[in-house]
Coordinates of C-alpha atoms in Angstrom, one line a residue:
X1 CA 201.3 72.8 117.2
X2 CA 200.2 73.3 113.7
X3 CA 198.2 76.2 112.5
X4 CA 194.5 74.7 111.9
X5 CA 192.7 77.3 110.3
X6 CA 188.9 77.8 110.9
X7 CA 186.1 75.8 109.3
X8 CA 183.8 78.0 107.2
X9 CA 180.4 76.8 106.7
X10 CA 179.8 75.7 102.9
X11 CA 176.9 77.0 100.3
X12 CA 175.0 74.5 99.6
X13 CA 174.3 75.4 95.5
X14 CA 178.0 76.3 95.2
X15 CA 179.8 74.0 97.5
X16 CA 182.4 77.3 98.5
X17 CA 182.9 78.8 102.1
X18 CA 180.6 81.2 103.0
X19 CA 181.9 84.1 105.0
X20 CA 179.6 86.5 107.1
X21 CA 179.6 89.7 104.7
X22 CA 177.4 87.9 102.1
X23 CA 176.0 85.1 103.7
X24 CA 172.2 84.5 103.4
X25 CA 170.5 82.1 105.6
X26 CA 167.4 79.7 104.6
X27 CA 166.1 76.4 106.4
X28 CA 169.4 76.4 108.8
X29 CA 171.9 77.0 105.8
X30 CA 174.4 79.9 104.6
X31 CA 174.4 80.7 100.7
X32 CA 176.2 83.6 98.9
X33 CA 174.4 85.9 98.0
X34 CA 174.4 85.4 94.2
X35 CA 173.8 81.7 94.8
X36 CA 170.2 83.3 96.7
X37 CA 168.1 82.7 93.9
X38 CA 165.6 79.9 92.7
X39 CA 167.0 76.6 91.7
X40 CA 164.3 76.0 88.3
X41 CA 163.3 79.8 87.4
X42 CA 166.9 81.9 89.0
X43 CA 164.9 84.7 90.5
X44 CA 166.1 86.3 93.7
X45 CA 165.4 85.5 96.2
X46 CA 165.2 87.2 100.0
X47 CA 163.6 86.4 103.5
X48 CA 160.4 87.1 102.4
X49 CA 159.7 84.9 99.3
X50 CA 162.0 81.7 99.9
X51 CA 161.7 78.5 100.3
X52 CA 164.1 76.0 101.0
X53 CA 163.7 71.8 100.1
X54 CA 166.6 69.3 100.4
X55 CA 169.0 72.6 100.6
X56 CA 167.7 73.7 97.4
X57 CA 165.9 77.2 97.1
X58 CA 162.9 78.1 95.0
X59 CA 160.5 80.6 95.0
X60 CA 156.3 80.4 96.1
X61 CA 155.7 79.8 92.8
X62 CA 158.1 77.2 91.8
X63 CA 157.9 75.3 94.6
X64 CA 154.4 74.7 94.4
X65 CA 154.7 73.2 90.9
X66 CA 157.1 71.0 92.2
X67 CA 156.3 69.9 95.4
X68 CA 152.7 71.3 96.4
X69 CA 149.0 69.5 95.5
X70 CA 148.2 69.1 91.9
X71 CA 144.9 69.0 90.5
X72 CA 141.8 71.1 90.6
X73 CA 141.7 74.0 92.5
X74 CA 145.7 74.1 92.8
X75 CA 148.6 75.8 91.0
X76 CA 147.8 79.0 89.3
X77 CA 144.8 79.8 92.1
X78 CA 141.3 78.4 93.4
X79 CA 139.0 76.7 90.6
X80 CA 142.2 76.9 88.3
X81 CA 143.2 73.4 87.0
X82 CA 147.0 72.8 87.0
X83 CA 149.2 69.7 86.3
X84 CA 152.2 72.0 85.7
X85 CA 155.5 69.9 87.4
X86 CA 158.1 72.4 86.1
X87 CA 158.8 69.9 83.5
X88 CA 159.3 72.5 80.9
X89 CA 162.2 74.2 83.3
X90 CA 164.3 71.3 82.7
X91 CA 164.9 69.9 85.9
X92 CA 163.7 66.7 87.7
X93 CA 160.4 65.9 89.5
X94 CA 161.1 64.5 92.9
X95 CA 158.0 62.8 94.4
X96 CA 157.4 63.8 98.0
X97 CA 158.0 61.3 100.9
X98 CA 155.0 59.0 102.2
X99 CA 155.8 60.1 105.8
X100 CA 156.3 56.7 108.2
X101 CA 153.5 55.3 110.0
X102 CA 153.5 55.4 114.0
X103 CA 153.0 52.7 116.4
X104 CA 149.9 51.2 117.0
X105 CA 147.3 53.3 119.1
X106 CA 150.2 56.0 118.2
X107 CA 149.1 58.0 115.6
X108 CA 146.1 59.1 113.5
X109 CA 142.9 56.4 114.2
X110 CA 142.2 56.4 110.2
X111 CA 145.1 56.6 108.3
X112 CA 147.9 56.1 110.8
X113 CA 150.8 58.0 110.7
X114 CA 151.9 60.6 113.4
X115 CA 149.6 63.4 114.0
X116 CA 151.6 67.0 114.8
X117 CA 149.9 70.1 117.0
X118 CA 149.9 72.3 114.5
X119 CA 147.2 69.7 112.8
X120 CA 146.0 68.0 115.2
X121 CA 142.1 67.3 116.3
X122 CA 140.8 66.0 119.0
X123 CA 138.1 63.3 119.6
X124 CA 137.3 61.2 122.3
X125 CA 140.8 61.5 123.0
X126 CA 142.7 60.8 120.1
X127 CA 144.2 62.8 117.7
X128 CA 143.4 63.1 113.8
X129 CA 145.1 64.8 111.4
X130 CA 142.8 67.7 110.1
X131 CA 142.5 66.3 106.5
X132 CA 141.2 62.8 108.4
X133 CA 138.6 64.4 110.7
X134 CA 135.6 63.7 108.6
X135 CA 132.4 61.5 108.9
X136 CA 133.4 57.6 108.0
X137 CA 129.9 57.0 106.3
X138 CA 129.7 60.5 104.2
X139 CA 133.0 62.0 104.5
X140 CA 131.8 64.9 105.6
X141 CA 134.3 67.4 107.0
X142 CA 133.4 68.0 110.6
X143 CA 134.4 69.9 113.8
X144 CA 134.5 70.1 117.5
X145 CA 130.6 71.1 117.3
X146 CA 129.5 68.6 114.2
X147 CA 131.0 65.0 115.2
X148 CA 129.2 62.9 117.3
X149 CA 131.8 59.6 118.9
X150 CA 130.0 56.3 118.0
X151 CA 130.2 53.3 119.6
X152 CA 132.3 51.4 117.2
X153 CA 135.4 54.2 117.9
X154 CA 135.1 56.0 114.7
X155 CA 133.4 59.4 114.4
X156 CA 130.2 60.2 112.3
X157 CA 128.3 63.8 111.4
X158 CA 125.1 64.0 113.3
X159 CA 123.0 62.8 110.5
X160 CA 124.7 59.5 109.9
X161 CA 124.9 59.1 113.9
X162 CA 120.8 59.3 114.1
X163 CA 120.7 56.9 110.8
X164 CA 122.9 54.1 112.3
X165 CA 122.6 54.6 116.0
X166 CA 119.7 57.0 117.1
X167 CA 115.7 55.5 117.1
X168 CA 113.7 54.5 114.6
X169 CA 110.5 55.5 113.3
X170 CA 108.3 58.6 113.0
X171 CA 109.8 61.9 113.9
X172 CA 113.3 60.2 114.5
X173 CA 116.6 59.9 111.8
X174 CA 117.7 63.8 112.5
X175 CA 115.9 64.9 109.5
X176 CA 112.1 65.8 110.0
X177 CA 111.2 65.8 106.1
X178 CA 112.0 62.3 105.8
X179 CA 109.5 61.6 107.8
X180 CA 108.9 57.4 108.1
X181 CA 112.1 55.4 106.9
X182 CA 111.3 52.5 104.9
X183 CA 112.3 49.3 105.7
X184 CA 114.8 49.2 102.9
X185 CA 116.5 51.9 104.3
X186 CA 116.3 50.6 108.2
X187 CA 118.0 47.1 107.5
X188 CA 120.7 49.2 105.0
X189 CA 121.7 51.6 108.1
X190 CA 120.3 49.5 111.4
X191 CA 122.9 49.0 113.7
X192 CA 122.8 46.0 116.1
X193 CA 123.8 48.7 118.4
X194 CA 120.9 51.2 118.0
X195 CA 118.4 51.3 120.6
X196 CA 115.5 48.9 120.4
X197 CA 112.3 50.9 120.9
X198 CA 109.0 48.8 121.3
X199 CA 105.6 50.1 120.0
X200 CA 104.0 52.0 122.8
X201 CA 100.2 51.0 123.9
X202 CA 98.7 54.3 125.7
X203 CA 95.3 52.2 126.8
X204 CA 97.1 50.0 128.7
X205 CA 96.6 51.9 131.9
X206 CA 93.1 52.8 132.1
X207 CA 91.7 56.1 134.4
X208 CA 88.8 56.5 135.8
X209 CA 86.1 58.2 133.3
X210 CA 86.7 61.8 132.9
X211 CA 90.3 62.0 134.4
X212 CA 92.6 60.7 131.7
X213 CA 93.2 61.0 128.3
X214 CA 90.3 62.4 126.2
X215 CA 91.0 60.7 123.1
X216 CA 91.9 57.2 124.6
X217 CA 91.0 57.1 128.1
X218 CA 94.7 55.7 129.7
X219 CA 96.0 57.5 132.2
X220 CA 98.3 60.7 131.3
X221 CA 102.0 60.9 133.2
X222 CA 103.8 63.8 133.4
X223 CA 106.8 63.2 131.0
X224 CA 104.0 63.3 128.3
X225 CA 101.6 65.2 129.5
X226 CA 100.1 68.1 127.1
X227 CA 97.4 70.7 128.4
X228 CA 94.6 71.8 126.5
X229 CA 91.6 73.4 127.9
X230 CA 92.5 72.2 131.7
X231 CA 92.4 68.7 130.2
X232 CA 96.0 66.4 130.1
X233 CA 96.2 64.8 126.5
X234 CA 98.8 62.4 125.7
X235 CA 101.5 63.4 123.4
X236 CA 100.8 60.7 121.0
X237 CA 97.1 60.8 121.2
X238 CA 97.4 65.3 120.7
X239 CA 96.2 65.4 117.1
X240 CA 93.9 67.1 115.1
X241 CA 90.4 65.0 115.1
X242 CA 90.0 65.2 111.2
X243 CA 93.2 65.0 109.4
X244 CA 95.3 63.8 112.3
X245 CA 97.9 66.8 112.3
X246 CA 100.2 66.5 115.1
X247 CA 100.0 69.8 117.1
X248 CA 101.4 72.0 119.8
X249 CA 100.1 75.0 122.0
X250 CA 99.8 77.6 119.2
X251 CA 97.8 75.7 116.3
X252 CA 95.8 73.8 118.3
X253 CA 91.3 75.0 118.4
X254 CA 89.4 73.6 121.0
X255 CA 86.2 72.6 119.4
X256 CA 82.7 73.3 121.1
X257 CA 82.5 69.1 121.5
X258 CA 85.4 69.3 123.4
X259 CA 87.9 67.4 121.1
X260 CA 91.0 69.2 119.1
X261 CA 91.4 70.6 115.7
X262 CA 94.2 72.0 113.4
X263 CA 93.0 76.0 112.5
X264 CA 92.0 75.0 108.9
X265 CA 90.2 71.6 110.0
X266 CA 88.4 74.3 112.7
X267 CA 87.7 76.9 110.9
X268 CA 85.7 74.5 108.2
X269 CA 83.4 73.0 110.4
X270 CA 83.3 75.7 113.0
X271 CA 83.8 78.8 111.4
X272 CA 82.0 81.0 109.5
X273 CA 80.9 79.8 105.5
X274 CA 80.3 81.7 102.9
X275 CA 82.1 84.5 100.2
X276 CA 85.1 85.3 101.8
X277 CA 85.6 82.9 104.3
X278 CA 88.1 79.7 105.6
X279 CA 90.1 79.7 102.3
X280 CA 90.7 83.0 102.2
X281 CA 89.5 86.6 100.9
X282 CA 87.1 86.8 98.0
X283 CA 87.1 83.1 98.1
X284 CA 83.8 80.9 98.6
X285 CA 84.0 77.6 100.9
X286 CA 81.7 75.4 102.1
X287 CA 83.4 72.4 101.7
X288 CA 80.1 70.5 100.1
X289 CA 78.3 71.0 103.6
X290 CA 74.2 72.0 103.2
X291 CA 73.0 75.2 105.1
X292 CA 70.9 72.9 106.9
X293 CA 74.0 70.3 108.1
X294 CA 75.8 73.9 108.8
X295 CA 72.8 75.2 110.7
X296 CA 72.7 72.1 112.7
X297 CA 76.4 71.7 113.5
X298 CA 76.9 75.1 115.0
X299 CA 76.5 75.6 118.3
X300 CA 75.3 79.3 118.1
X301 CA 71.7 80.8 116.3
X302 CA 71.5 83.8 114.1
X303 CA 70.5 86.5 117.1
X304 CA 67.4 88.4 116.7
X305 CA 67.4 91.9 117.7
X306 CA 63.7 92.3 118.1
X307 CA 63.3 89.2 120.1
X308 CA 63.3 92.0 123.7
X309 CA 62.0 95.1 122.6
X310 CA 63.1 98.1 124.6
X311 CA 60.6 101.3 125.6
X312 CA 59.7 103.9 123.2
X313 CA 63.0 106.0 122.5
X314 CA 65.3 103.9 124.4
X315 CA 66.3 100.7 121.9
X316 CA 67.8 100.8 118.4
X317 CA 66.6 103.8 116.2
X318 CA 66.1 101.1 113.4
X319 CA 64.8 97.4 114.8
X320 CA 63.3 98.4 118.5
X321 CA 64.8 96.1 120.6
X322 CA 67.2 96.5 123.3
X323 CA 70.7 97.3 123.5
X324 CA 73.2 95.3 125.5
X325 CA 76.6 96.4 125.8
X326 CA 78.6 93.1 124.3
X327 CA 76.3 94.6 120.9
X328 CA 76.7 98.6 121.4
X329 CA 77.4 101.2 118.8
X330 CA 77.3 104.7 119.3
X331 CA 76.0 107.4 117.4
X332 CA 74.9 111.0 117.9
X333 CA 74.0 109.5 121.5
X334 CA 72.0 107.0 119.9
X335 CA 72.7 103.1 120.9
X336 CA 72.8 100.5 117.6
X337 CA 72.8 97.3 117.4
X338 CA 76.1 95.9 115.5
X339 CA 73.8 94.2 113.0
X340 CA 71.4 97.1 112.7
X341 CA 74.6 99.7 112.4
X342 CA 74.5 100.1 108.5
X343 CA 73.6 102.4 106.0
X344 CA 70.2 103.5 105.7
X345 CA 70.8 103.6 101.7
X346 CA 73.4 100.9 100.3
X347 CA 72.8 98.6 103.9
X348 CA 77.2 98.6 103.8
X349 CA 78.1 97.9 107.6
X350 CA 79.9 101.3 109.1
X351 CA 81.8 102.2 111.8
X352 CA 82.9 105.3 113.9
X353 CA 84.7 106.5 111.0
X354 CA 82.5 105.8 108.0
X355 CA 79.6 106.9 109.7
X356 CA 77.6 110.0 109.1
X357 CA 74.7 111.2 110.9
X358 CA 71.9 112.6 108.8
X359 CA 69.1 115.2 109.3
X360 CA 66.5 112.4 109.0
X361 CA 67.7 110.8 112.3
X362 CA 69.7 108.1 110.2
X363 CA 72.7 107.0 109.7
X364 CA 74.7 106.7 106.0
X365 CA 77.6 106.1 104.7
X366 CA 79.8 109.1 103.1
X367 CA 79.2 108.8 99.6
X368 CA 75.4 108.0 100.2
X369 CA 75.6 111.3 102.7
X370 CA 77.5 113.2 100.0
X371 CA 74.9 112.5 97.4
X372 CA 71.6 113.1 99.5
X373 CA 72.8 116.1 101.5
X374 CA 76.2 117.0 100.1
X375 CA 75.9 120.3 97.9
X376 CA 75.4 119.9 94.2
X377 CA 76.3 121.8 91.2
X378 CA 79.9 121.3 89.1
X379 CA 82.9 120.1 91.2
X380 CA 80.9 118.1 94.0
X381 CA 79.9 114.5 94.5
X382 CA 82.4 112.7 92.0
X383 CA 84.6 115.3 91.3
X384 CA 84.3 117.2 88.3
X385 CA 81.5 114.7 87.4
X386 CA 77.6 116.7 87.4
X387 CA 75.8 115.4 89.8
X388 CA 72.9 117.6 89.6
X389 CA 72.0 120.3 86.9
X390 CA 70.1 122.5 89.0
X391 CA 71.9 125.8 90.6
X392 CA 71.2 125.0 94.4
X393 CA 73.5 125.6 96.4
X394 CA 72.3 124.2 99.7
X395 CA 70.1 121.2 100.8
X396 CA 66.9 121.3 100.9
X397 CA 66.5 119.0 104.1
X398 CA 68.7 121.5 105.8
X399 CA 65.7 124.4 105.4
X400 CA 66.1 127.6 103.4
X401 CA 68.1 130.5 104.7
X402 CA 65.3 133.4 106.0
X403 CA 65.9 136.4 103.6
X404 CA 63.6 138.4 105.1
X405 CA 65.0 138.9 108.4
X406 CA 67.2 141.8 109.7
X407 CA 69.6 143.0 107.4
X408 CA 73.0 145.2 108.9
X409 CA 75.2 147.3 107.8
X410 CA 78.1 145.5 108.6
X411 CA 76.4 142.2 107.7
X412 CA 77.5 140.3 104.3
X413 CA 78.1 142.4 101.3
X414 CA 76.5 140.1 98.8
X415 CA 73.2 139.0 100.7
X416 CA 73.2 141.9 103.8
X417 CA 72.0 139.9 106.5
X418 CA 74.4 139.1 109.7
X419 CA 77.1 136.9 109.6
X420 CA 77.8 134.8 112.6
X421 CA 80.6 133.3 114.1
X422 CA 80.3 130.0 112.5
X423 CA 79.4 130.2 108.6
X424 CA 81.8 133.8 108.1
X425 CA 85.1 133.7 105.5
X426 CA 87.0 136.9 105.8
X427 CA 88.3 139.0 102.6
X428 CA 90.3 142.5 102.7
X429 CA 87.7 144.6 104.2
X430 CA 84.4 142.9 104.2
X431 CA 83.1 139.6 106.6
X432 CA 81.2 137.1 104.1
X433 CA 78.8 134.3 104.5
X434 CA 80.5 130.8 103.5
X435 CA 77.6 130.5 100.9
X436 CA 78.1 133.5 99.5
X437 CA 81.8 133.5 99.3
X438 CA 82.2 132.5 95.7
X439 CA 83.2 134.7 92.7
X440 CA 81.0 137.4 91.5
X441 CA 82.1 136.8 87.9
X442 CA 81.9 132.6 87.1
X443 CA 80.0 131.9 90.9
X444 CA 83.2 129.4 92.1
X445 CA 83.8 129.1 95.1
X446 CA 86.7 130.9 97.1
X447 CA 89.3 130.2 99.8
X448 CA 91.7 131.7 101.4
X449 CA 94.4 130.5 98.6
X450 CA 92.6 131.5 95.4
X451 CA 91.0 135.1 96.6
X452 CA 91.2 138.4 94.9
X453 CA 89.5 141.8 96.0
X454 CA 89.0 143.5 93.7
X455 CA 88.9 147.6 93.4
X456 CA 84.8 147.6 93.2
X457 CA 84.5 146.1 95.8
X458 CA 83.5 142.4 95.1
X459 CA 85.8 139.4 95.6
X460 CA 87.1 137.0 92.4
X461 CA 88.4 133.7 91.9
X462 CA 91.8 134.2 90.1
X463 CA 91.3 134.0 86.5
X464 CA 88.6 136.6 86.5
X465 CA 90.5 138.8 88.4
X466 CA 93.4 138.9 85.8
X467 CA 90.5 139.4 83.2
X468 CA 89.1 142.7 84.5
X469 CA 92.2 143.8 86.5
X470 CA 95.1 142.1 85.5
X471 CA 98.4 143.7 82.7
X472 CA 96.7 143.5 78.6
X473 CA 99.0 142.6 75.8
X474 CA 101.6 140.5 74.6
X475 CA 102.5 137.7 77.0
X476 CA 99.5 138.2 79.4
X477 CA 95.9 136.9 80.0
X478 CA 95.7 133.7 78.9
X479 CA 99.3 132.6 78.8
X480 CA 102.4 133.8 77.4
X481 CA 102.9 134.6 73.8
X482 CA 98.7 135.1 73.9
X483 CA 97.4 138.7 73.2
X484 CA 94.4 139.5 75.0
X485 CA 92.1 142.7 75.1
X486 CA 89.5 141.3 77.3

């Protein structure tokens, strides 16, 4: 038997047996080793960066100008326009393959050839290629979640379903803001297969008075049933009485003649008028309406406090009349009116924390407290404006401090009378009245941050302490570089 030796597989760019200490494998063939390189740019190649076509090897690069999509957004990178073929290299442009079509009911609904897993999407049981999967009237690319199935077997986004298929009208298309579709646009995307829906006639079915609807009067089933005030409404008929706003639970304003309003339709013929009102802060509204057509229309008066008068000491310090609780204000045990709850002075409406009981039994706000009974002098009221040019130091509403009582010796050092609990400020060695804590040099007064004692005796603010006590020369006093001798 003759010797047959063994068959060596070929290299496919070389045509020469390959044998297994240099082989290189791509795409199910051997090549040598320094046939492993690209076929139009000769770079080498390995595992990582190969690609094989026709058993020819090229690079990522390479192949893509050959083979791979051109046109915007391709070749050199995204937004990057390329029409590079490799002409340039010298070497031939094959065309890629139009792949065969599959048999009828086979393959891809919309363009028809075979449709792979790795590609493959699903709908209503058939499979599209991935590229194919898109809207048929606006070639939108969908997904599982955006393609609705019509009934002419193609697929549509859910906008162009509700154009062609869903109702017409009002409210309906998918797309709220366009709102009513014009007939133009109904006989351009009408389907004959789109639901026929027929004007619906809510007085039809008439209740008895005061059971059904209160706009119309038919009778209110569940399915569109809407509650308002313990009162079913019809969902067509739930609309704002002026400017026929459709609503829901949370803009909706019962009026006091028991129909429905929007909030801003409310608040202008229900609300309250004036600066500052309905259209918004510091704005004035009244929407062309008299005070007498205003007066008549609300279903309320303007109260009057001193319609019930209450007994001597028990009503409101300033009108009389009696105090209910819905209407309370407290102050200083004292029970206001809302309306009567103002200051004495400037009439501005208080509160709990803008009030300020007076000496006089009234009531005032801060600043007009500040500037009646506050203390005067430099540095009070508008601080550092003057509010008075007199040198008291107290008010005079709040009675003048006896001087001829009983002095003590451990009493205040400036005055000598007794200093109690409440009015004393503490120095070094000595217990002071809060009046008469101030500096014995320029009369400011003192805290417990700016305090000196001084050696005599006598408490100063700061600066006069570094007059009369403080280093003298060069650098001190004043400020640095200064010389003072004071």
């Amino acid at each position: 038997m003759p010797f047959v030796p063994v068959e060596t597989p070929k290299c496919p760019a070389c045509g020469k047996s390959v044998y297994a200490a240099e082989e290189r494998v791509a795409g199910g063939y051997k090549f040598h080793k320094t046939c492993f390189k690209c076929s139009m740019c000769n770079k080498a190649l390995d595992s990582t960066n190969c690609t094989e076509h026709e058993k020819e090897l090229f690079c990522k690069n390479c192949h893509g100008r050959k083979y791979g999509p051109k046109g915007y957004g391709f070749g050199g990178g995204a937004g990057c326009l390329s029409t590079d073929t490799g002409a340039h290299l010298n070497r031939e442009f094959v065309a890629p393959k139009i792949p065969p079509k599959a048999p009828d009911g086979l393959g891809c609904p919309r363009c028809g050839i075979y449709v792979y897993a790795a590609e493959q999407m699903l709908a209503r049981g058939k499979g599209y290629h991935r590229r194919c999967f898109k809207c048929v009237q606006c070639n939108k690319t969908l997904d599982s979640t955006l393609h609705c199935d019509g009934p002419d077997k193609d697929i549509y986004c859910r906008g162009c379903y509700a154009q062609k298929f869903g109702a017409r009208g009002y409210g309906h298309i998918g797309i709220s803001s366009l709102g009513l579709m014009s007939d133009i646009r109904d006989c351009e995307w009408q389907s004959d297969m789109a639901p026929k829906a027929s004007a619906i006639n809510v007085e039809q079915i008439q209740a008895p008075i005061g059971e059904g609807c209160p706009r119309c009067g038919g009778v209110v089933f569940a399915a569109e049933q809407v509650l308002s005030k313990g009162r079913p409404w019809h969902r067509k008929c739930y609309k704002c009485r002026d400017c026929t706003k459709t609503l829901d639970s949370i803009i909706a304003c019962d009026g006091p003649d028991n129909e429905v309003y929007c909030k801003t339709c409310y608040g202008k013929k229900w609300g309250p008028h004036g600066y500052g009102f309905a259209c918004g802060s510091s704005f004035l509204q009244t929407d062309g309406i008299t005070e007498e057509n205003l007066e008549s229309m609300r279903p309320f008066v303007a109260p009057d406090t001193t319609s019930i008068m209450a007994p001597d000491g028990e009503g409101c310090p300033r009108c009389g009349g009696a105090v209910f609780a819905a209407e309370l204000q407290l102050s200083k045990g004292k029970m206001w009116h809302r309306k009567c709850f103002n200051c004495a002075r400037c009439h501005r409406p208080l509160d709990s924390v803008l009030a300020c009981d007076g000496p006089d039994d009234n009531i005032y706000c801060k600043l007009c407290y500040a500037k009646m009974y506050g203390p005067k002098g430099f540095g009070y009221g508008h601080t550092p404006t003057l509010v008075s040019t007199n040198y008291e130091y107290t008010p005079s509403c709040w009675g003048t401090i006896d001087r001829n009582g009983q002095k003590s010796e451990n009493g205040c050092p400036r005055c000598g009378f007794m200093v109690f609990a409440a009015e004393q400020m503490k120095s070094k060695n000595n217990v002071w009245h809060k009046l008469c804590f101030y500096c014995s040099e320029c009369r400011k007064y003192l805290d417990s941050t700016n305090l000196n004692d001084g050696p005599d005796g006598n408490i100063y603010c700061r600066s006069c302490y570094g007059k009369f006590y403080g280093p003298k020369g060069v650098g001190y006093g004043i400020g640095a570089g200064t010389l003072t001798m004071a």
